[in-house]
Amino acid sequence: MTEYWLISAPGDKTCQQTWETLNNLTSRQHTLSVNYKFAIPDLKVGTLDQLVGLSDDLGKLDSYVESVTRKVSNYLGEVLEDQRDKLAENLLANGSDLASYLTRFQWDIAKYPIKQSLRNISDIISKQVSQIDSDLKTKSAPYNSLKTSLQSIERKQTGSLLTRNVADLVKKDHFILDSEYLTTVLVVVPKVNFGDWNAKYEKLTEMVVPRSSQLIYEDQEHGLFTVTLFQKVVDEFKHHARENRFMVKDFVYNEEEVAAGKNELSKLASDKKKQFGPLVRWLKVNFSEAFTAWIHVKALRVFVESVLRYGLPVNFQAMLLHPHKKSMKRLREVLNNQYSHLDASALQSTADDNKYDIPGLSIGQSDYYPYVYYKLDIDMVNDATHRNI
């Protein structure tokens, strides 16, 4: 299960005591979840007005950073194509799997200096992730163009003989070339009509070369025949062929064009292969950057919300809970009972469909509880696909 609950509660006599009480209640006594301390450094608090404004902005930043993270993971899955089953092993955060990074979270002081104001740290993350989002569009465009061109050519070389490109099916010696009077045409004939074709093709018009038809390729439903005739009767031949369910392909053999088509396919495949490695590496690196930024935004939100809820001096314990799937409802009840004294109105507001909306305290959300709470779903494989972000 990939859902985690990031919560905080005010420190009792010590923050360690808050942790031990929660862990004992939910993990040891009732086995409802596996719990981890979530370490948030001593950040600069600022003023109450700043915190209230920042709380709202961090909510928007949270959604944006998560969407970019999922966009990168989803695109990596698309690029991997047939190797998509290896997506999970390519989605790492600082070299660790996502669950390990989250449960062992440590603030990256080098990227997000804690001496900076909360607003500055938020801006650093916003600019960083905006750049990833912008670069993703820039890097994906040429690769997508290559992929589309390649797929278009490949589609023309597969499928029904009625629609596919037949240049790769024919050879020079199938055609009468450089003749002033004669030409060779290609005709698609349904398999059930092979007998009709052999009986009728010489009589569809005058000036058809007898016994000139040759079957050069067949798929499950049709066959591709050549037939040689005088150039001046080609249009009449096409008309009568169509009346008999024989389709003359609009194809003129040109050795240079056939070679150019094969070269184009080869070049596109080669260019795509060359871009694949660097693009995958970029996606892996920037997925890690986006995901770790997202978890730092969660940490910022917990810090800001905890100060707004529990007041100063800063004294709270952040905790990460990994609920057992069948115990989530019971876990919620235990947490609500344990922390109901912090804000009795919170439980009532939840029951009343959250009619209250106090700026800065996120009460407008359907998941407002007496304690600070944020849900994280770190499934970036299946979830990214069905969200189609």
CSV table of C-alpha atoms in Angstrom, one decimal:
chain,number,residue,atom,x,y,z
A,1,MET,CA,0.0,0.0,0.0
A,2,THR,CA,1.4,3.4,-1.1
A,3,GLU,CA,-0.7,5.7,1.1
A,4,TYR,CA,1.0,7.5,4.0
A,5,TRP,CA,-0.4,9.9,6.6
A,6,LEU,CA,1.8,12.8,7.6
A,7,ILE,CA,0.6,14.2,10.9
A,8,SER,CA,1.8,16.4,13.7
A,9,ALA,CA,0.8,16.8,17.4
A,10,PRO,CA,2.0,19.3,20.0
A,11,GLY,CA,4.8,18.2,22.2
A,12,ASP,CA,3.8,16.9,25.6
A,13,LYS,CA,6.5,17.4,28.2
A,14,THR,CA,8.8,16.5,25.3
A,15,CYS,CA,8.4,15.8,21.6
A,16,GLN,CA,9.8,12.3,22.3
A,17,GLN,CA,6.9,11.6,24.7
A,18,THR,CA,4.4,12.7,22.0
A,19,TRP,CA,6.0,10.2,19.6
A,20,GLU,CA,6.1,7.4,22.1
A,21,THR,CA,2.4,7.9,23.0
A,22,LEU,CA,1.3,7.9,19.4
A,23,ASN,CA,3.5,4.9,18.5
A,24,ASN,CA,2.4,2.9,21.4
A,25,LEU,CA,-1.3,3.6,20.7
A,26,THR,CA,-1.3,2.9,17.0
A,27,SER,CA,1.5,0.4,16.4
A,28,ARG,CA,2.0,-1.6,19.6
A,29,GLN,CA,-1.4,-1.8,21.2
A,30,HIS,CA,-3.6,-1.9,18.1
A,31,THR,CA,-1.2,-2.7,15.2
A,32,LEU,CA,-3.0,-0.2,13.0
A,33,SER,CA,0.0,1.3,11.3
A,34,VAL,CA,3.8,1.4,11.0
A,35,ASN,CA,5.1,4.7,12.2
A,36,TYR,CA,8.2,6.8,11.6
A,37,LYS,CA,9.5,10.1,13.0
A,38,PHE,CA,9.4,12.8,10.4
A,39,ALA,CA,12.3,15.2,11.0
A,40,ILE,CA,11.7,18.8,10.3
A,41,PRO,CA,14.5,21.3,11.1
A,42,ASP,CA,14.1,24.5,13.1
A,43,LEU,CA,12.8,26.8,10.3
A,44,LYS,CA,12.4,30.6,10.6
A,45,VAL,CA,8.8,31.3,11.7
A,46,GLY,CA,8.2,34.9,10.6
A,47,THR,CA,5.0,36.7,11.5
A,48,LEU,CA,1.5,35.3,11.9
A,49,ASP,CA,0.3,37.2,8.8
A,50,GLN,CA,3.1,35.7,6.8
A,51,LEU,CA,2.3,32.2,8.0
A,52,VAL,CA,-1.4,32.6,7.1
A,53,GLY,CA,-0.6,33.8,3.6
A,54,LEU,CA,2.0,31.1,3.1
A,55,SER,CA,-0.3,28.4,4.2
A,56,ASP,CA,-2.6,29.0,1.3
A,57,ASP,CA,0.2,29.4,-1.2
A,58,LEU,CA,1.8,26.2,0.0
A,59,GLY,CA,-1.4,24.3,-0.7
A,60,LYS,CA,-1.2,25.4,-4.3
A,61,LEU,CA,2.5,24.7,-4.5
A,62,ASP,CA,1.9,21.2,-3.1
A,63,SER,CA,-0.6,20.4,-5.9
A,64,TYR,CA,1.6,21.8,-8.6
A,65,VAL,CA,4.8,20.0,-7.5
A,66,GLU,CA,2.9,16.7,-7.2
A,67,SER,CA,1.4,17.2,-10.7
A,68,VAL,CA,4.9,17.9,-12.2
A,69,THR,CA,6.3,14.8,-10.4
A,70,ARG,CA,3.6,12.6,-11.8
A,71,LYS,CA,3.9,14.2,-15.2
A,72,VAL,CA,7.6,13.3,-15.3
A,73,SER,CA,7.0,9.7,-14.1
A,74,ASN,CA,4.2,9.2,-16.6
A,75,TYR,CA,6.3,10.5,-19.5
A,76,LEU,CA,9.1,8.2,-18.4
A,77,GLY,CA,6.7,5.3,-18.6
A,78,GLU,CA,5.7,6.4,-22.1
A,79,VAL,CA,9.3,6.6,-23.2
A,80,LEU,CA,10.2,3.2,-21.8
A,81,GLU,CA,7.4,1.7,-24.0
A,82,ASP,CA,7.8,-2.1,-24.0
A,83,GLN,CA,10.0,-1.8,-20.9
A,84,ARG,CA,7.3,0.0,-18.9
A,85,ASP,CA,7.3,-2.8,-16.4
A,86,LYS,CA,10.7,-1.4,-15.3
A,87,LEU,CA,9.3,2.0,-14.5
A,88,ALA,CA,9.2,1.5,-10.7
A,89,GLU,CA,12.9,0.5,-10.5
A,90,ASN,CA,13.7,3.7,-12.4
A,91,LEU,CA,11.7,6.0,-10.1
A,92,LEU,CA,14.2,6.7,-7.3
A,93,ALA,CA,14.6,9.7,-4.9
A,94,ASN,CA,18.2,10.5,-4.1
A,95,GLY,CA,19.1,6.9,-5.1
A,96,SER,CA,16.5,5.3,-2.8
A,97,ASP,CA,13.2,3.8,-3.5
A,98,LEU,CA,10.3,6.2,-2.8
A,99,ALA,CA,9.2,4.6,0.4
A,100,SER,CA,12.7,4.5,1.9
A,101,TYR,CA,13.3,8.1,1.0
A,102,LEU,CA,10.0,9.2,2.6
A,103,THR,CA,10.3,7.1,5.8
A,104,ARG,CA,14.0,8.2,6.3
A,105,PHE,CA,13.4,11.8,5.2
A,106,GLN,CA,16.1,14.3,6.0
A,107,TRP,CA,15.9,18.0,5.1
A,108,ASP,CA,18.3,19.0,2.3
A,109,ILE,CA,20.0,22.0,3.8
A,110,ALA,CA,22.2,22.5,0.8
A,111,LYS,CA,19.2,23.0,-1.6
A,112,TYR,CA,16.9,24.6,0.9
A,113,PRO,CA,18.9,26.6,3.5
A,114,ILE,CA,17.0,26.7,6.7
A,115,LYS,CA,18.4,30.2,7.5
A,116,GLN,CA,16.3,31.5,4.6
A,117,SER,CA,12.7,32.6,5.3
A,118,LEU,CA,9.9,30.1,4.7
A,119,ARG,CA,8.7,32.3,1.8
A,120,ASN,CA,12.2,32.1,0.2
A,121,ILE,CA,12.4,28.4,0.6
A,122,SER,CA,8.9,28.1,-1.0
A,123,ASP,CA,10.1,30.3,-3.9
A,124,ILE,CA,13.2,28.2,-4.4
A,125,ILE,CA,11.1,25.0,-4.7
A,126,SER,CA,8.6,26.8,-7.0
A,127,LYS,CA,11.3,28.0,-9.4
A,128,GLN,CA,13.1,24.7,-9.4
A,129,VAL,CA,10.0,22.7,-10.3
A,130,SER,CA,8.8,25.2,-12.8
A,131,GLN,CA,12.1,24.8,-14.6
A,132,ILE,CA,11.7,21.0,-14.6
A,133,ASP,CA,8.2,21.5,-16.0
A,134,SER,CA,9.4,23.8,-18.7
A,135,ASP,CA,12.4,21.6,-19.6
A,136,LEU,CA,10.2,18.6,-19.8
A,137,LYS,CA,8.1,20.3,-22.6
A,138,THR,CA,11.3,21.3,-24.4
A,139,LYS,CA,12.9,17.9,-24.2
A,140,SER,CA,9.8,15.9,-24.9
A,141,ALA,CA,8.8,17.8,-28.1
A,142,PRO,CA,11.6,16.6,-30.5
A,143,TYR,CA,11.4,13.0,-29.1
A,144,ASN,CA,7.6,12.9,-29.5
A,145,SER,CA,8.0,14.3,-33.1
A,146,LEU,CA,10.5,11.5,-33.9
A,147,LYS,CA,8.3,8.9,-32.3
A,148,THR,CA,5.2,10.1,-34.2
A,149,SER,CA,7.1,10.2,-37.6
A,150,LEU,CA,8.4,6.7,-37.0
A,151,GLN,CA,5.0,5.3,-36.0
A,152,SER,CA,3.5,6.9,-39.0
A,153,ILE,CA,5.9,5.2,-41.4
A,154,GLU,CA,5.7,1.9,-39.5
A,155,ARG,CA,1.9,2.0,-39.7
A,156,LYS,CA,2.1,2.5,-43.5
A,157,GLN,CA,4.3,-0.6,-43.7
A,158,THR,CA,1.9,-2.8,-41.7
A,159,GLY,CA,-1.8,-3.5,-41.8
A,160,SER,CA,-4.0,-4.3,-44.8
A,161,LEU,CA,-2.6,-4.3,-48.3
A,162,LEU,CA,-5.5,-1.9,-49.2
A,163,THR,CA,-3.9,0.9,-47.2
A,164,ARG,CA,-0.2,0.0,-46.4
A,165,ASN,CA,2.8,1.2,-48.3
A,166,VAL,CA,4.0,-1.6,-50.5
A,167,ALA,CA,7.4,-0.2,-51.4
A,168,ASP,CA,9.2,-2.7,-49.1
A,169,LEU,CA,7.3,-5.6,-50.7
A,170,VAL,CA,8.4,-5.1,-54.3
A,171,LYS,CA,11.6,-5.6,-56.2
A,172,LYS,CA,12.9,-3.9,-59.4
A,173,ASP,CA,12.5,-7.1,-61.4
A,174,HIS,CA,8.8,-7.1,-60.7
A,175,PHE,CA,8.3,-4.1,-63.1
A,176,ILE,CA,8.7,-3.2,-66.7
A,177,LEU,CA,10.8,0.0,-66.6
A,178,ASP,CA,11.9,2.5,-69.2
A,179,SER,CA,9.4,1.2,-71.8
A,180,GLU,CA,7.8,3.7,-74.1
A,181,TYR,CA,4.5,1.7,-74.3
A,182,LEU,CA,4.3,-0.8,-71.4
A,183,THR,CA,3.9,-0.4,-67.7
A,184,THR,CA,3.4,-2.6,-64.7
A,185,VAL,CA,0.7,-1.9,-62.1
A,186,LEU,CA,0.1,-3.5,-58.7
A,187,VAL,CA,-3.4,-4.9,-57.9
A,188,VAL,CA,-4.8,-5.9,-54.5
A,189,VAL,CA,-7.1,-8.8,-54.8
A,190,PRO,CA,-9.2,-10.4,-52.0
A,191,LYS,CA,-8.1,-14.0,-51.4
A,192,VAL,CA,-11.6,-15.3,-52.1
A,193,ASN,CA,-11.3,-13.7,-55.5
A,194,PHE,CA,-7.9,-15.1,-56.6
A,195,GLY,CA,-9.7,-17.5,-59.0
A,196,ASP,CA,-11.7,-14.6,-60.5
A,197,TRP,CA,-8.5,-12.5,-60.9
A,198,ASN,CA,-6.6,-15.2,-62.8
A,199,ALA,CA,-9.6,-15.8,-65.0
A,200,LYS,CA,-10.5,-12.2,-65.8
A,201,TYR,CA,-7.4,-9.9,-65.6
A,202,GLU,CA,-6.4,-10.5,-69.2
A,203,LYS,CA,-9.9,-9.6,-70.4
A,204,LEU,CA,-10.6,-6.5,-68.3
A,205,THR,CA,-9.3,-4.4,-71.2
A,206,GLU,CA,-7.5,-4.9,-74.4
A,207,MET,CA,-3.7,-4.6,-74.5
A,208,VAL,CA,-3.1,-6.6,-71.3
A,209,VAL,CA,0.0,-8.7,-71.6
A,210,PRO,CA,-1.1,-12.4,-71.4
A,211,ARG,CA,0.2,-14.4,-68.4
A,212,SER,CA,2.0,-11.3,-67.0
A,213,SER,CA,0.3,-11.4,-63.6
A,214,GLN,CA,2.4,-12.6,-60.7
A,215,LEU,CA,1.5,-12.9,-57.0
A,216,ILE,CA,4.3,-11.2,-55.1
A,217,TYR,CA,2.9,-11.0,-51.5
A,218,GLU,CA,-0.2,-12.0,-49.5
A,219,ASP,CA,-1.5,-11.4,-46.0
A,220,GLN,CA,-4.5,-13.0,-44.3
A,221,GLU,CA,-7.1,-11.3,-46.4
A,222,HIS,CA,-5.5,-10.1,-49.7
A,223,GLY,CA,-2.9,-10.8,-52.3
A,224,LEU,CA,-0.7,-8.3,-54.2
A,225,PHE,CA,-0.4,-9.1,-57.9
A,226,THR,CA,1.5,-7.4,-60.7
A,227,VAL,CA,0.2,-7.2,-64.2
A,228,THR,CA,1.8,-5.6,-67.3
A,229,LEU,CA,-0.3,-3.7,-69.9
A,230,PHE,CA,-0.1,-0.8,-72.3
A,231,GLN,CA,0.1,2.6,-70.6
A,232,LYS,CA,-2.8,4.1,-72.6
A,233,VAL,CA,-5.3,1.6,-71.1
A,234,VAL,CA,-4.3,2.0,-67.5
A,235,ASP,CA,-7.3,4.2,-66.6
A,236,GLU,CA,-9.7,1.9,-68.3
A,237,PHE,CA,-8.1,-1.1,-66.6
A,238,LYS,CA,-8.5,0.6,-63.1
A,239,HIS,CA,-12.2,1.2,-63.8
A,240,HIS,CA,-13.0,-2.4,-64.8
A,241,ALA,CA,-10.8,-3.8,-62.0
A,242,ARG,CA,-12.7,-1.8,-59.4
A,243,GLU,CA,-16.0,-3.2,-60.8
A,244,ASN,CA,-14.7,-6.7,-60.0
A,245,ARG,CA,-13.4,-5.8,-56.5
A,246,PHE,CA,-9.8,-5.6,-57.7
A,247,MET,CA,-8.0,-2.5,-56.4
A,248,VAL,CA,-5.1,-1.0,-58.5
A,249,LYS,CA,-2.5,0.6,-56.1
A,250,ASP,CA,-1.4,4.1,-56.8
A,251,PHE,CA,2.2,3.1,-57.0
A,252,VAL,CA,5.0,3.9,-59.4
A,253,TYR,CA,8.3,2.1,-58.9
A,254,ASN,CA,11.2,4.5,-58.3
A,255,GLU,CA,14.4,2.9,-57.0
A,256,GLU,CA,15.6,6.2,-55.5
A,257,GLU,CA,12.4,6.8,-53.7
A,258,VAL,CA,12.2,3.3,-52.4
A,259,ALA,CA,15.8,3.6,-51.1
A,260,ALA,CA,15.1,7.0,-49.6
A,261,GLY,CA,12.0,5.6,-47.7
A,262,LYS,CA,14.1,2.8,-46.2
A,263,ASN,CA,16.9,5.3,-45.3
A,264,GLU,CA,14.3,7.6,-43.7
A,265,LEU,CA,13.0,4.8,-41.6
A,266,SER,CA,16.5,3.7,-40.6
A,267,LYS,CA,17.5,7.3,-39.8
A,268,LEU,CA,14.4,8.0,-37.6
A,269,ALA,CA,15.0,4.7,-35.7
A,270,SER,CA,18.6,5.6,-35.2
A,271,ASP,CA,17.8,9.2,-34.1
A,272,LYS,CA,15.2,7.9,-31.6
A,273,LYS,CA,17.7,5.4,-30.2
A,274,LYS,CA,20.3,8.1,-29.8
A,275,GLN,CA,17.9,10.4,-27.9
A,276,PHE,CA,16.4,7.6,-25.8
A,277,GLY,CA,19.4,7.1,-23.4
A,278,PRO,CA,20.0,10.8,-22.6
A,279,LEU,CA,16.2,11.5,-22.3
A,280,VAL,CA,15.7,8.6,-19.8
A,281,ARG,CA,18.7,9.8,-17.7
A,282,TRP,CA,17.2,13.3,-17.6
A,283,LEU,CA,13.8,12.0,-16.6
A,284,LYS,CA,15.2,9.9,-13.8
A,285,VAL,CA,17.3,12.7,-12.4
A,286,ASN,CA,14.5,15.2,-12.6
A,287,PHE,CA,11.9,12.8,-11.3
A,288,SER,CA,14.1,12.5,-8.2
A,289,GLU,CA,14.4,16.3,-8.0
A,290,ALA,CA,10.7,16.8,-8.3
A,291,PHE,CA,9.7,14.1,-5.9
A,292,THR,CA,12.2,15.2,-3.2
A,293,ALA,CA,10.9,18.8,-3.7
A,294,TRP,CA,7.4,17.6,-3.2
A,295,ILE,CA,8.2,15.9,0.2
A,296,HIS,CA,10.0,19.2,1.3
A,297,VAL,CA,6.8,21.1,0.4
A,298,LYS,CA,4.9,18.6,2.7
A,299,ALA,CA,7.4,19.3,5.4
A,300,LEU,CA,6.9,23.0,5.0
A,301,ARG,CA,3.1,22.6,5.2
A,302,VAL,CA,3.4,20.6,8.4
A,303,PHE,CA,5.6,23.2,10.0
A,304,VAL,CA,3.5,26.2,9.0
A,305,GLU,CA,0.2,24.5,9.9
A,306,SER,CA,1.6,23.2,13.2
A,307,VAL,CA,2.7,26.7,14.3
A,308,LEU,CA,-0.7,28.1,13.3
A,309,ARG,CA,-2.5,25.4,15.2
A,310,TYR,CA,-0.4,24.9,18.2
A,311,GLY,CA,1.2,28.4,18.6
A,312,LEU,CA,4.7,29.5,19.8
A,313,PRO,CA,7.2,28.6,20.8
A,314,VAL,CA,7.5,25.9,18.2
A,315,ASN,CA,6.8,22.6,19.9
A,316,PHE,CA,5.4,19.7,17.9
A,317,GLN,CA,6.3,16.3,16.7
A,318,ALA,CA,5.8,15.4,13.0
A,319,MET,CA,5.1,11.7,12.4
A,320,LEU,CA,4.6,9.6,9.3
A,321,LEU,CA,2.1,6.8,9.6
A,322,HIS,CA,1.8,3.9,7.1
A,323,PRO,CA,-1.7,2.6,7.7
A,324,HIS,CA,-2.6,-1.1,7.3
A,325,LYS,CA,-5.1,-1.2,4.6
A,326,LYS,CA,-7.9,-2.9,6.6
A,327,SER,CA,-7.3,-0.7,9.6
A,328,MET,CA,-7.6,2.8,8.2
A,329,LYS,CA,-11.0,3.5,9.6
A,330,ARG,CA,-10.0,2.3,13.1
A,331,LEU,CA,-6.8,4.3,12.9
A,332,ARG,CA,-8.7,7.4,12.2
A,333,GLU,CA,-10.9,6.8,15.2
A,334,VAL,CA,-8.0,6.2,17.5
A,335,LEU,CA,-6.2,9.4,16.3
A,336,ASN,CA,-9.4,11.5,16.6
A,337,ASN,CA,-10.0,10.2,20.2
A,338,GLN,CA,-6.3,10.8,21.1
A,339,TYR,CA,-6.3,14.4,19.9
A,340,SER,CA,-9.9,15.5,20.1
A,341,HIS,CA,-8.9,17.9,23.0
A,342,LEU,CA,-6.9,20.0,20.5
A,343,ASP,CA,-9.9,21.2,18.6
A,344,ALA,CA,-13.3,19.7,19.4
A,345,SER,CA,-14.9,21.8,16.6
A,346,ALA,CA,-12.7,19.9,14.1
A,347,LEU,CA,-14.6,16.7,14.6
A,348,GLN,CA,-17.9,18.5,14.4
A,349,SER,CA,-16.9,20.3,11.2
A,350,THR,CA,-16.0,17.0,9.6
A,351,ALA,CA,-19.4,15.6,10.5
A,352,ASP,CA,-21.0,18.8,9.1
A,353,ASP,CA,-19.3,18.5,5.7
A,354,ASN,CA,-16.8,21.1,6.7
A,355,LYS,CA,-18.9,24.2,6.6
A,356,TYR,CA,-16.1,26.2,8.3
A,357,ASP,CA,-13.4,27.9,6.3
A,358,ILE,CA,-10.7,29.7,8.4
A,359,PRO,CA,-7.9,31.1,6.2
A,360,GLY,CA,-4.6,29.5,6.9
A,361,LEU,CA,-5.9,26.5,8.6
A,362,SER,CA,-7.0,24.4,5.6
A,363,ILE,CA,-10.4,23.8,7.2
A,364,GLY,CA,-12.0,24.0,3.8
A,365,GLN,CA,-10.6,20.6,3.0
A,366,SER,CA,-12.7,17.5,3.6
A,367,ASP,CA,-9.8,16.0,5.6
A,368,TYR,CA,-9.5,18.5,8.4
A,369,TYR,CA,-8.9,16.9,11.8
A,370,PRO,CA,-7.9,18.1,15.3
A,371,TYR,CA,-4.3,17.4,14.4
A,372,VAL,CA,-2.3,18.5,11.4
A,373,TYR,CA,-2.8,15.9,8.7
A,374,TYR,CA,-1.7,15.5,5.1
A,375,LYS,CA,-2.1,12.4,2.9
A,376,LEU,CA,0.6,11.2,0.5
A,377,ASP,CA,0.1,8.6,-2.1
A,378,ILE,CA,3.5,7.7,-3.5
A,379,ASP,CA,2.3,5.3,-6.2
A,380,MET,CA,3.9,7.0,-9.2
A,381,VAL,CA,3.4,3.9,-11.5
A,382,ASN,CA,-0.3,3.0,-11.6
A,383,ASP,CA,-1.6,6.3,-10.2
A,384,ALA,CA,0.3,8.4,-12.8
A,385,THR,CA,-1.2,6.3,-15.6
A,386,HIS,CA,-4.9,6.5,-14.7
A,387,ARG,CA,-4.6,10.2,-13.7
A,388,ASN,CA,-3.1,10.9,-17.1
A,389,ILE,CA,-1.5,14.1,-15.8
